[in-house]
Amino acid sequence: MWADSAYQIQVRERVLALMGMDSHIHEKGNRNHPLSETQKARNKERSHVRSRVEHIFGTFVTSMGGKMERVIGHARIETQIALKNLAYNFRRYVYLQQSCA
């Protein structure tokens, strides 16, 4: 599970361990107990992965009509989401082709 430090609770850590999932939740410093250099390095590594995923959802929300689908029927919703995914992947493909050329 990849999450921000706001989600770091001991109970959640135990539940993830029981489910067999790895916890990649950011560590949080306090006023009198700042993060060590090791903790900062781990948070930086986790932020790199999280930001890559969050940018995709941010793109969907800001430039592709948001997260809410205004159609009736499960098949239409699946089609609309599939088309958004296809459009996003095509945009990324064109961008990568232009940047590598």
PDB file of C-alpha atoms in Angstrom:
ATOM      1  CA  MET A   1       0.000   0.000   0.000  1.00  0.00           C
ATOM      2  CA  TRP A   2       1.379   3.370  -1.029  1.00  0.00           C
ATOM      3  CA  ALA A   3       0.048   6.270   1.004  1.00  0.00           C
ATOM      4  CA  ASP A   4       0.831   9.614   2.558  1.00  0.00           C
ATOM      5  CA  SER A   5       1.990   9.969   6.171  1.00  0.00           C
ATOM      6  CA  ALA A   6      -1.554  10.938   7.200  1.00  0.00           C
ATOM      7  CA  TYR A   7      -2.481   7.250   6.842  1.00  0.00           C
ATOM      8  CA  GLN A   8       0.275   5.970   9.113  1.00  0.00           C
ATOM      9  CA  ILE A   9      -1.523   4.296  12.008  1.00  0.00           C
ATOM     10  CA  GLN A  10      -0.252   1.256  13.893  1.00  0.00           C
ATOM     11  CA  VAL A  11      -3.571  -0.557  13.443  1.00  0.00           C
ATOM     12  CA  ARG A  12      -3.374  -0.095   9.661  1.00  0.00           C
ATOM     13  CA  GLU A  13       0.196  -1.389   9.646  1.00  0.00           C
ATOM     14  CA  ARG A  14      -0.894  -4.547  11.492  1.00  0.00           C
ATOM     15  CA  VAL A  15      -3.872  -5.120   9.179  1.00  0.00           C
ATOM     16  CA  LEU A  16      -1.625  -4.802   6.118  1.00  0.00           C
ATOM     17  CA  ALA A  17       0.806  -7.284   7.649  1.00  0.00           C
ATOM     18  CA  LEU A  18      -2.028  -9.751   8.323  1.00  0.00           C
ATOM     19  CA  MET A  19      -3.195  -9.383   4.718  1.00  0.00           C
ATOM     20  CA  GLY A  20       0.335 -10.092   3.517  1.00  0.00           C
ATOM     21  CA  MET A  21       0.759  -6.646   1.944  1.00  0.00           C
ATOM     22  CA  ASP A  22       3.847  -4.471   2.122  1.00  0.00           C
ATOM     23  CA  SER A  23       3.377  -1.064   3.690  1.00  0.00           C
ATOM     24  CA  HIS A  24       4.929   1.818   1.788  1.00  0.00           C
ATOM     25  CA  ILE A  25       3.300   4.521   3.893  1.00  0.00           C
ATOM     26  CA  HIS A  26       5.410   7.624   4.446  1.00  0.00           C
ATOM     27  CA  GLU A  27       6.928   8.137   7.853  1.00  0.00           C
ATOM     28  CA  LYS A  28       5.953  11.237   9.743  1.00  0.00           C
ATOM     29  CA  GLY A  29       8.156  13.408  11.922  1.00  0.00           C
ATOM     30  CA  ASN A  30       7.040  15.338  14.986  1.00  0.00           C
ATOM     31  CA  ARG A  31       8.055  18.672  16.394  1.00  0.00           C
ATOM     32  CA  ASN A  32      10.622  17.287  18.850  1.00  0.00           C
ATOM     33  CA  HIS A  33      11.451  14.154  16.831  1.00  0.00           C
ATOM     34  CA  PRO A  34      12.390  15.092  13.260  1.00  0.00           C
ATOM     35  CA  LEU A  35      12.937  12.420  10.635  1.00  0.00           C
ATOM     36  CA  SER A  36      16.386  10.859  10.387  1.00  0.00           C
ATOM     37  CA  GLU A  37      18.313  10.962   7.118  1.00  0.00           C
ATOM     38  CA  THR A  38      17.414   7.305   6.492  1.00  0.00           C
ATOM     39  CA  GLN A  39      13.709   8.026   6.960  1.00  0.00           C
ATOM     40  CA  LYS A  40      13.951  11.042   4.648  1.00  0.00           C
ATOM     41  CA  ALA A  41      15.622   8.909   1.980  1.00  0.00           C
ATOM     42  CA  ARG A  42      12.891   6.247   2.276  1.00  0.00           C
ATOM     43  CA  ASN A  43      10.160   8.889   2.026  1.00  0.00           C
ATOM     44  CA  LYS A  44      11.826  10.340  -1.068  1.00  0.00           C
ATOM     45  CA  GLU A  45      11.922   6.911  -2.721  1.00  0.00           C
ATOM     46  CA  ARG A  46       8.268   6.307  -1.872  1.00  0.00           C
ATOM     47  CA  SER A  47       7.286   9.748  -3.181  1.00  0.00           C
ATOM     48  CA  HIS A  48       8.857   8.981  -6.535  1.00  0.00           C
ATOM     49  CA  VAL A  49       6.590   5.964  -7.046  1.00  0.00           C
ATOM     50  CA  ARG A  50       3.475   7.619  -5.604  1.00  0.00           C
ATOM     51  CA  SER A  51       3.819  10.739  -7.734  1.00  0.00           C
ATOM     52  CA  ARG A  52       3.968   8.699 -10.947  1.00  0.00           C
ATOM     53  CA  VAL A  53       0.617   7.109 -10.098  1.00  0.00           C
ATOM     54  CA  GLU A  54      -1.017  10.295  -8.791  1.00  0.00           C
ATOM     55  CA  HIS A  55      -0.152  12.224 -11.957  1.00  0.00           C
ATOM     56  CA  ILE A  56      -2.236   9.789 -13.995  1.00  0.00           C
ATOM     57  CA  PHE A  57      -5.305  10.331 -11.814  1.00  0.00           C
ATOM     58  CA  GLY A  58      -4.658  14.079 -11.783  1.00  0.00           C
ATOM     59  CA  THR A  59      -4.682  14.088 -15.577  1.00  0.00           C
ATOM     60  CA  PHE A  60      -7.997  12.240 -15.611  1.00  0.00           C
ATOM     61  CA  VAL A  61      -9.548  14.755 -13.219  1.00  0.00           C
ATOM     62  CA  THR A  62      -8.212  17.978 -14.734  1.00  0.00           C
ATOM     63  CA  SER A  63      -8.173  17.401 -18.469  1.00  0.00           C
ATOM     64  CA  MET A  64     -10.313  14.383 -19.248  1.00  0.00           C
ATOM     65  CA  GLY A  65     -13.671  15.264 -17.738  1.00  0.00           C
ATOM     66  CA  GLY A  66     -13.139  14.185 -14.154  1.00  0.00           C
ATOM     67  CA  LYS A  67     -13.776  10.937 -12.332  1.00  0.00           C
ATOM     68  CA  MET A  68     -17.563  10.964 -12.536  1.00  0.00           C
ATOM     69  CA  GLU A  69     -19.174   9.243 -15.517  1.00  0.00           C
ATOM     70  CA  ARG A  70     -22.536  10.555 -16.690  1.00  0.00           C
ATOM     71  CA  VAL A  71     -23.932   7.521 -18.442  1.00  0.00           C
ATOM     72  CA  ILE A  72     -26.529   4.914 -17.590  1.00  0.00           C
ATOM     73  CA  GLY A  73     -25.590   1.257 -17.668  1.00  0.00           C
ATOM     74  CA  HIS A  74     -22.577  -0.774 -16.678  1.00  0.00           C
ATOM     75  CA  ALA A  75     -21.504  -1.478 -20.262  1.00  0.00           C
ATOM     76  CA  ARG A  76     -21.495   2.221 -21.167  1.00  0.00           C
ATOM     77  CA  ILE A  77     -19.456   3.093 -18.082  1.00  0.00           C
ATOM     78  CA  GLU A  78     -16.900   0.395 -18.931  1.00  0.00           C
ATOM     79  CA  THR A  79     -16.712   1.685 -22.504  1.00  0.00           C
ATOM     80  CA  GLN A  80     -16.253   5.284 -21.420  1.00  0.00           C
ATOM     81  CA  ILE A  81     -13.484   4.384 -18.955  1.00  0.00           C
ATOM     82  CA  ALA A  82     -11.777   2.199 -21.568  1.00  0.00           C
ATOM     83  CA  LEU A  83     -11.851   5.090 -24.059  1.00  0.00           C
ATOM     84  CA  LYS A  84     -10.365   7.462 -21.472  1.00  0.00           C
ATOM     85  CA  ASN A  85      -7.594   4.959 -20.754  1.00  0.00           C
ATOM     86  CA  LEU A  86      -6.935   4.555 -24.467  1.00  0.00           C
ATOM     87  CA  ALA A  87      -6.830   8.329 -24.987  1.00  0.00           C
ATOM     88  CA  TYR A  88      -4.455   8.782 -22.036  1.00  0.00           C
ATOM     89  CA  ASN A  89      -2.135   6.024 -23.265  1.00  0.00           C
ATOM     90  CA  PHE A  90      -2.160   7.459 -26.786  1.00  0.00           C
ATOM     91  CA  ARG A  91      -1.263  10.908 -25.408  1.00  0.00           C
ATOM     92  CA  ARG A  92       1.624   9.398 -23.459  1.00  0.00           C
ATOM     93  CA  TYR A  93       2.778   7.465 -26.532  1.00  0.00           C
ATOM     94  CA  VAL A  94       2.800  10.615 -28.683  1.00  0.00           C
ATOM     95  CA  TYR A  95       4.614  12.551 -25.964  1.00  0.00           C
ATOM     96  CA  LEU A  96       7.265   9.848 -25.575  1.00  0.00           C
ATOM     97  CA  GLN A  97       7.728   9.586 -29.351  1.00  0.00           C
ATOM     98  CA  GLN A  98       8.279  13.349 -29.601  1.00  0.00           C
ATOM     99  CA  SER A  99      10.623  13.530 -26.645  1.00  0.00           C
ATOM    100  CA  CYS A 100      12.784  10.618 -27.821  1.00  0.00           C
ATOM    101  CA  ALA A 101      13.047  11.804 -31.426  1.00  0.00           C
TER     102      ALA A 101
END
